[in-house]
Coordinates of C-alpha atoms in Angstrom, one line a residue:
M10 CA -3.1 26.2 -63.5
S11 CA -1.5 29.2 -61.8
N12 CA 2.1 29.9 -62.8
I13 CA 3.0 30.6 -59.1
T14 CA 6.5 29.3 -58.4
V15 CA 7.6 27.9 -55.1
S16 CA 10.7 25.9 -56.2
D17 CA 11.8 23.3 -58.7
S18 CA 10.6 20.5 -56.4
I19 CA 7.8 22.2 -54.5
R20 CA 4.8 23.0 -56.7
Y21 CA 1.8 25.1 -56.1
I22 CA -1.5 23.4 -57.0
G23 CA -4.0 25.7 -55.3
A24 CA -6.8 27.8 -56.8
D25 CA -8.3 31.2 -56.6
D26 CA -12.0 31.6 -55.7
L27 CA -13.3 34.9 -57.2
D28 CA -17.0 33.9 -57.0
I29 CA -17.3 33.5 -53.2
D30 CA -19.6 36.1 -51.6
L31 CA -18.8 35.6 -47.9
F32 CA -15.8 33.6 -46.6
E33 CA -16.9 31.4 -43.7
S34 CA -20.3 32.8 -44.4
Q35 CA -19.5 36.0 -42.6
Y36 CA -16.5 37.9 -44.1
V37 CA -16.8 40.0 -47.1
V38 CA -14.0 39.2 -49.6
P39 CA -14.3 41.7 -52.5
N40 CA -11.1 40.3 -54.1
G41 CA -12.0 36.6 -53.4
I42 CA -9.8 34.1 -51.5
S43 CA -7.1 31.6 -52.5
Y44 CA -7.1 28.0 -51.3
N45 CA -3.4 27.0 -51.3
S46 CA -2.1 23.4 -51.6
Y47 CA 1.3 22.2 -52.6
V48 CA 3.1 19.1 -53.8
I49 CA 6.7 18.2 -52.9
L50 CA 8.3 16.1 -55.7
D51 CA 10.8 13.7 -54.3
D52 CA 11.4 10.0 -53.8
K53 CA 8.1 10.0 -51.9
I54 CA 5.7 12.4 -53.5
T55 CA 3.9 14.4 -50.8
V56 CA 0.8 16.6 -51.0
M57 CA 0.5 19.3 -48.5
D58 CA -3.2 19.7 -47.7
T59 CA -6.2 19.6 -50.0
I60 CA -8.7 22.3 -50.9
D61 CA -12.2 23.7 -50.5
K62 CA -15.0 21.7 -52.3
R63 CA -15.7 24.8 -54.4
K64 CA -12.5 24.2 -56.3
T65 CA -11.9 20.5 -56.0
D66 CA -12.1 19.8 -59.8
E67 CA -9.6 22.6 -60.6
W68 CA -7.3 21.4 -57.8
L69 CA -7.4 17.8 -59.0
E70 CA -6.4 18.9 -62.5
N71 CA -3.5 20.9 -61.1
L72 CA -2.4 18.0 -59.1
E73 CA -2.5 15.5 -61.9
K74 CA -0.6 17.9 -64.2
V75 CA 2.2 18.1 -61.6
L76 CA 2.2 14.3 -60.9
D77 CA 2.5 13.6 -64.6
G78 CA 1.3 10.0 -64.3
K79 CA 2.9 9.4 -60.9
K80 CA 1.1 8.7 -57.7
P81 CA 1.4 10.6 -54.3
D82 CA 2.8 8.6 -51.4
Y83 CA 1.7 10.9 -48.6
L84 CA -0.9 13.5 -47.8
V85 CA 0.0 15.8 -44.9
V86 CA -3.1 17.1 -43.2
Q87 CA -2.1 20.2 -41.3
H88 CA -5.6 21.6 -40.8
L89 CA -9.1 19.9 -41.1
E90 CA -11.2 23.0 -41.6
P91 CA -13.3 22.3 -44.8
D92 CA -11.7 25.1 -46.8
H93 CA -8.4 23.1 -46.6
A94 CA -9.6 19.5 -46.2
A95 CA -12.9 19.1 -48.1
S96 CA -11.2 17.2 -50.8
L97 CA -9.4 14.8 -48.5
K98 CA -11.7 11.8 -49.1
I99 CA -11.7 12.3 -52.8
L100 CA -7.9 12.2 -52.9
A101 CA -7.8 9.2 -50.5
D102 CA -10.2 7.3 -52.6
K103 CA -8.4 8.1 -55.8
Y104 CA -5.0 6.9 -54.5
P105 CA -5.8 4.1 -52.0
E106 CA -2.1 3.4 -51.4
M107 CA -1.4 6.9 -50.3
K108 CA -0.7 7.4 -46.5
L109 CA -2.2 10.2 -44.5
V110 CA 0.1 12.1 -42.1
G111 CA -1.4 13.9 -39.1
N112 CA -1.4 14.1 -35.4
V113 CA -3.6 12.3 -32.8
K114 CA -6.2 15.1 -32.9
T115 CA -6.2 15.0 -36.7
F116 CA -7.2 11.4 -36.8
A117 CA -9.7 11.8 -34.0
M118 CA -11.5 14.4 -36.0
I119 CA -11.3 13.0 -39.5
P120 CA -14.2 10.5 -38.9
Q121 CA -16.4 13.5 -38.0
F122 CA -16.1 14.7 -41.6
F123 CA -15.3 11.6 -43.7
D124 CA -16.0 7.8 -43.8
I125 CA -12.5 6.5 -44.5
D126 CA -10.9 3.3 -43.4
L127 CA -7.6 4.7 -41.8
E128 CA -6.5 1.5 -40.1
D129 CA -3.4 0.9 -42.4
R130 CA -3.1 4.3 -43.9
K131 CA -2.3 6.7 -41.1
I132 CA 1.0 8.0 -40.0
V133 CA 0.6 9.7 -36.6
V134 CA 3.2 12.4 -35.8
K135 CA 3.9 14.4 -32.7
E136 CA 5.9 17.5 -31.8
G137 CA 9.4 17.4 -33.5
D138 CA 8.8 14.2 -35.5
A139 CA 10.4 14.1 -38.9
L140 CA 9.5 12.4 -42.1
N141 CA 12.2 11.8 -44.7
I142 CA 10.8 11.7 -48.3
G143 CA 14.1 11.7 -50.1
S144 CA 16.2 14.9 -50.4
H145 CA 13.5 16.6 -48.3
T146 CA 12.8 16.1 -44.7
L147 CA 9.5 17.3 -43.1
K148 CA 9.6 18.3 -39.4
F149 CA 6.2 18.6 -37.7
I150 CA 5.4 21.3 -35.2
M151 CA 2.2 21.3 -33.3
A152 CA 0.1 24.5 -33.3
P153 CA -3.0 23.7 -31.3
M154 CA -5.7 26.4 -31.4
V155 CA -4.1 28.3 -34.2
H156 CA -6.9 28.2 -34.7
W157 CA -8.3 24.6 -34.4
P158 CA -7.1 22.0 -31.9
E159 CA -5.6 19.7 -34.5
V160 CA -3.5 22.3 -36.4
M161 CA 0.2 21.7 -37.0
V162 CA 2.7 23.3 -39.3
T163 CA 5.5 21.7 -41.2
Y164 CA 9.1 22.8 -41.7
E165 CA 10.9 21.4 -44.8
E166 CA 14.6 21.3 -43.7
S167 CA 16.5 21.3 -47.0
E168 CA 14.8 24.3 -48.7
K169 CA 14.0 25.9 -45.3
V170 CA 10.3 26.3 -46.1
L171 CA 7.6 26.7 -43.4
F172 CA 4.2 25.4 -44.5
S173 CA 2.3 27.6 -42.0
A174 CA -1.3 26.3 -42.2
D175 CA -3.6 29.4 -41.6
G176 CA -0.7 31.4 -40.2
F177 CA 0.4 34.3 -42.3
G178 CA -2.7 34.0 -44.5
K179 CA -4.8 36.8 -45.9
F180 CA -8.0 37.4 -47.7
G181 CA -7.8 38.1 -51.4
A182 CA -7.1 35.8 -54.5
L183 CA -3.5 35.5 -55.6
S184 CA -4.5 37.0 -59.0
T185 CA -5.3 40.3 -57.1
D186 CA -2.5 42.8 -56.7
E187 CA -3.0 44.3 -53.3
D188 CA -1.1 45.2 -50.1
W189 CA -0.5 42.2 -47.8
T190 CA -0.8 43.9 -44.5
C191 CA -4.4 45.3 -44.6
E192 CA -6.1 42.1 -45.6
A193 CA -3.8 39.9 -43.6
R194 CA -4.6 42.0 -40.5
R195 CA -8.3 41.8 -41.1
Y196 CA -7.9 38.0 -41.6
Y197 CA -5.8 37.6 -38.5
F198 CA -8.0 39.4 -36.0
N199 CA -11.3 38.1 -37.2
I200 CA -10.2 34.4 -37.6
V201 CA -7.2 33.8 -35.4
G202 CA -7.4 36.8 -33.1
K203 CA -8.8 35.1 -30.1
Y204 CA -5.8 32.8 -29.9
G205 CA -2.9 35.2 -29.4
F206 CA -1.3 33.2 -26.6
Q207 CA -1.2 30.1 -28.9
V208 CA 0.2 32.2 -31.8
Q209 CA 2.9 33.5 -29.5
A210 CA 3.8 29.9 -28.6
L211 CA 4.1 29.0 -32.2
L212 CA 6.2 32.1 -33.0
K213 CA 8.7 31.0 -30.3
K214 CA 9.0 27.6 -31.9
A215 CA 9.4 29.3 -35.4
A216 CA 12.2 31.5 -34.0
E217 CA 14.4 28.5 -33.6
L218 CA 14.1 27.7 -37.4
D219 CA 16.0 29.1 -40.3
I220 CA 13.0 30.0 -42.4
Q221 CA 13.6 31.3 -46.0
M222 CA 10.1 30.9 -47.3
I223 CA 6.5 30.8 -45.8
C224 CA 3.8 28.9 -47.6
P225 CA 0.4 29.6 -46.1
L226 CA -2.9 28.1 -46.9
H227 CA -4.4 31.4 -47.9
G228 CA -2.6 34.3 -49.6
P229 CA 0.7 34.7 -51.3
I230 CA 3.9 32.7 -50.7
L231 CA 6.2 34.9 -48.7
K232 CA 9.8 34.9 -49.9
E233 CA 11.3 38.2 -49.0
N234 CA 11.6 40.4 -45.9
L235 CA 10.1 37.7 -43.7
G236 CA 11.0 39.6 -40.6
Y237 CA 8.4 42.2 -41.5
Y238 CA 5.6 39.6 -41.6
I239 CA 6.8 37.8 -38.5
N240 CA 7.0 41.1 -36.6
K241 CA 3.4 41.9 -37.6
Y242 CA 2.3 38.6 -36.2
D243 CA 4.2 39.2 -33.0
I244 CA 2.5 42.6 -32.5
W245 CA -1.0 41.3 -33.4
S246 CA -0.7 38.1 -31.2
S247 CA 0.6 40.0 -28.2
Y248 CA -2.4 42.4 -28.4
K249 CA -0.2 45.4 -28.6
P250 CA -1.5 48.4 -30.6
E251 CA 0.1 48.4 -34.0
D252 CA -0.2 52.2 -34.6
E253 CA -0.9 55.3 -32.6
G254 CA -4.3 56.5 -33.5
I255 CA -7.9 56.9 -32.4
F256 CA -10.7 54.8 -33.9
V257 CA -14.1 56.5 -33.6
A258 CA -16.9 53.9 -34.0
Y259 CA -20.5 55.2 -33.9
A260 CA -23.9 53.7 -33.9
S261 CA -26.6 56.3 -34.9
I262 CA -30.3 55.8 -35.4
H263 CA -31.5 59.1 -37.0
G264 CA -28.1 60.7 -37.6
N265 CA -27.7 62.8 -34.5
T266 CA -25.1 60.6 -32.9
A267 CA -23.3 60.5 -36.2
V268 CA -23.1 64.3 -36.2
A269 CA -21.6 64.2 -32.7
A270 CA -19.1 61.5 -33.6
K271 CA -17.9 63.3 -36.7
Q272 CA -17.7 66.6 -34.8
F273 CA -15.7 64.9 -32.1
A274 CA -13.3 63.4 -34.7
E275 CA -12.6 66.9 -36.1
M276 CA -11.9 68.1 -32.6
L277 CA -9.4 65.3 -32.2
R278 CA -7.7 66.3 -35.4
E279 CA -7.6 69.9 -34.5
K280 CA -6.0 69.1 -31.2
G281 CA -3.2 67.2 -32.9
A282 CA -4.3 63.6 -32.8
V283 CA -1.8 61.7 -35.0
K284 CA -4.5 59.5 -36.8
V285 CA -8.2 59.5 -36.5
T286 CA -10.4 57.0 -38.3
V287 CA -14.2 57.1 -38.2
S288 CA -16.7 54.3 -38.9
D289 CA -20.5 54.1 -39.1
L290 CA -21.0 50.7 -37.6
S291 CA -24.4 50.3 -39.3
R292 CA -22.9 50.8 -42.8
S293 CA -19.5 49.3 -42.7
D294 CA -17.8 45.9 -42.7
M295 CA -17.8 44.5 -39.1
A296 CA -14.5 42.7 -39.8
E297 CA -12.9 45.9 -40.8
N298 CA -14.2 47.6 -37.7
V299 CA -12.7 44.8 -35.6
E300 CA -9.4 45.2 -37.5
D301 CA -9.3 49.0 -36.8
A302 CA -10.1 48.6 -33.1
F303 CA -7.1 46.3 -32.8
R304 CA -4.9 48.4 -35.0
Y305 CA -5.0 51.6 -33.0
N306 CA -4.2 52.3 -29.3
K307 CA -7.4 54.3 -28.6
L308 CA -11.1 53.7 -29.2
V309 CA -14.1 56.0 -29.0
L310 CA -17.5 54.5 -28.7
A311 CA -20.4 56.7 -29.6
S312 CA -23.9 55.2 -29.5
A313 CA -27.6 55.9 -29.3
S314 CA -29.5 54.3 -26.5
Y315 CA -32.0 51.7 -27.5
D316 CA -34.6 49.6 -25.7
G317 CA -33.1 50.5 -22.3
G318 CA -29.7 49.4 -23.6
V319 CA -27.5 50.3 -26.5
F320 CA -28.1 50.4 -30.3
P321 CA -27.8 46.7 -31.4
V322 CA -25.0 47.2 -33.9
M323 CA -22.8 48.7 -31.2
Q324 CA -23.5 45.8 -28.9
D325 CA -22.7 43.4 -31.7
F326 CA -19.4 45.3 -32.3
L327 CA -18.4 45.1 -28.6
L328 CA -19.3 41.4 -28.4
H329 CA -17.1 40.8 -31.5
L330 CA -14.2 42.5 -29.7
K331 CA -14.8 40.5 -26.6
A332 CA -14.8 37.2 -28.5
K333 CA -11.4 38.2 -30.1
N334 CA -9.8 39.0 -26.7
Y335 CA -9.7 42.8 -27.1
Q336 CA -7.4 44.3 -24.6
N337 CA -4.6 46.9 -23.8
R338 CA -6.5 49.9 -25.2
T339 CA -7.8 53.3 -23.9
I340 CA -11.5 53.9 -24.5
A341 CA -13.8 57.0 -24.4
I342 CA -17.6 56.8 -24.3
I343 CA -20.2 59.1 -25.8
E344 CA -23.9 58.2 -25.4
N345 CA -27.1 59.7 -26.8
G346 CA -30.6 59.4 -25.2
S347 CA -33.6 61.5 -25.7
W348 CA -35.2 60.7 -22.3
A349 CA -33.4 57.9 -20.5
P350 CA -29.8 57.5 -21.7
S351 CA -28.7 53.9 -21.3
A352 CA -26.0 53.3 -23.9
A353 CA -23.0 54.2 -21.7
R354 CA -24.1 51.9 -18.9
T355 CA -24.6 49.0 -21.3
M356 CA -21.3 49.6 -23.1
K357 CA -19.4 49.9 -19.9
G358 CA -21.0 46.6 -18.7
I359 CA -19.7 44.8 -21.7
L360 CA -16.2 46.4 -21.5
E361 CA -15.9 45.4 -17.9
T362 CA -16.0 41.7 -19.0
M363 CA -12.8 42.3 -21.0
K364 CA -9.3 42.7 -19.5
N365 CA -6.6 45.4 -19.5
L366 CA -8.9 48.2 -20.8
T367 CA -8.7 51.8 -19.5
V368 CA -12.2 53.4 -19.8
L369 CA -12.1 57.1 -19.2
D370 CA -14.3 58.3 -16.3
N371 CA -15.4 61.3 -18.3
I372 CA -18.5 60.1 -20.2
V373 CA -20.4 62.6 -22.5
T374 CA -24.2 62.3 -22.6
I375 CA -26.1 63.9 -25.5
K376 CA -29.8 64.6 -25.2
S377 CA -31.0 64.1 -28.7
T378 CA -28.8 66.7 -30.5
V379 CA -25.5 68.5 -30.0
K380 CA -26.0 71.7 -28.0
P381 CA -23.4 74.3 -27.0
E382 CA -22.9 72.6 -23.6
T383 CA -22.4 69.3 -25.4
V384 CA -19.6 70.9 -27.5
T385 CA -17.9 72.0 -24.4
A386 CA -18.1 68.5 -22.9
L387 CA -16.8 66.9 -26.1
E388 CA -13.9 69.3 -26.2
T389 CA -13.0 68.2 -22.6
L390 CA -13.3 64.5 -23.6
A391 CA -11.1 65.1 -26.6
D392 CA -8.4 66.6 -24.4
D393 CA -8.7 63.6 -22.0
I394 CA -8.3 60.9 -24.6
I395 CA -5.4 62.6 -26.4
K396 CA -3.6 63.0 -23.0
A397 CA -4.4 59.5 -21.9

């Protein structure tokens, strides 16, 4: 079992998954993922969430080692997504006297996943309810749509610990030594990003608490400099740019649009752009592209035309941004078309379905390859987006 320490009475019983290829069958996780679960040892022993089925056996071993022959009295179900609740029935069957703690939506959804007789086993809590388990008291805070409707978080009053469900989570196993921000940002925007309004509501509730530690369901336990992490979540969930910079995302079929995009990026750097990041949408992680689009305050879209529209990977990228509520950014467009350029029209059409975006009127059209007149047009566009 991991030697991760929470406190003398709060024990970590989660597990690292280093064998998973795609988290949620879509996100590349080169350093794996952690599934976090905790036990509070008190007069009433309380388990905080279960775990993904991939690690059920390891989790049960960890739990039994901590219990040391005792039995849990409560299971708090903060989030029913299978990576956190797949082992719920196994635990419920193993300890038939254990009560399940959740909200109305939790118990409405449990039968969709498990066949469990909950008649005499459920404790239904609502906003602000408290459960005393001895020297610890659990206060329940509803967090609907962060990022499922039944989600709640739990504040332990004596040790001032926030069990934050998927909030403040990140990709990467706990055995991996890596910066929190990058993988937490990629995790946030791709999984929780659509629900910024709901995250803001939760942050307002959290601001009224004296939080000394955050225990998420993915990623490391946060014990120091909590203001840094909370500030990041405030920026991300309010859809503000985190950094000044320009993200150049290109979709190129035979390489000519790629040449133009890279040339344009160099122009931006020469003209004094603070930060310029370039990505080939066809050959990069879509989740990272979404992350960078949200991170910076300006975005350049450069794409080849395709089938009377736009190259598919660019369309996919824009639809990802739309799904995650992309807003409050300035955008420049470069299109390429050998006979009937259509990429700009299609990209603008998608962007118009989003809100609070400033799309520059100056659109550069390339006919197959970059020519001297194209260079002049790109120079003008570079000036425009830097000044915007």
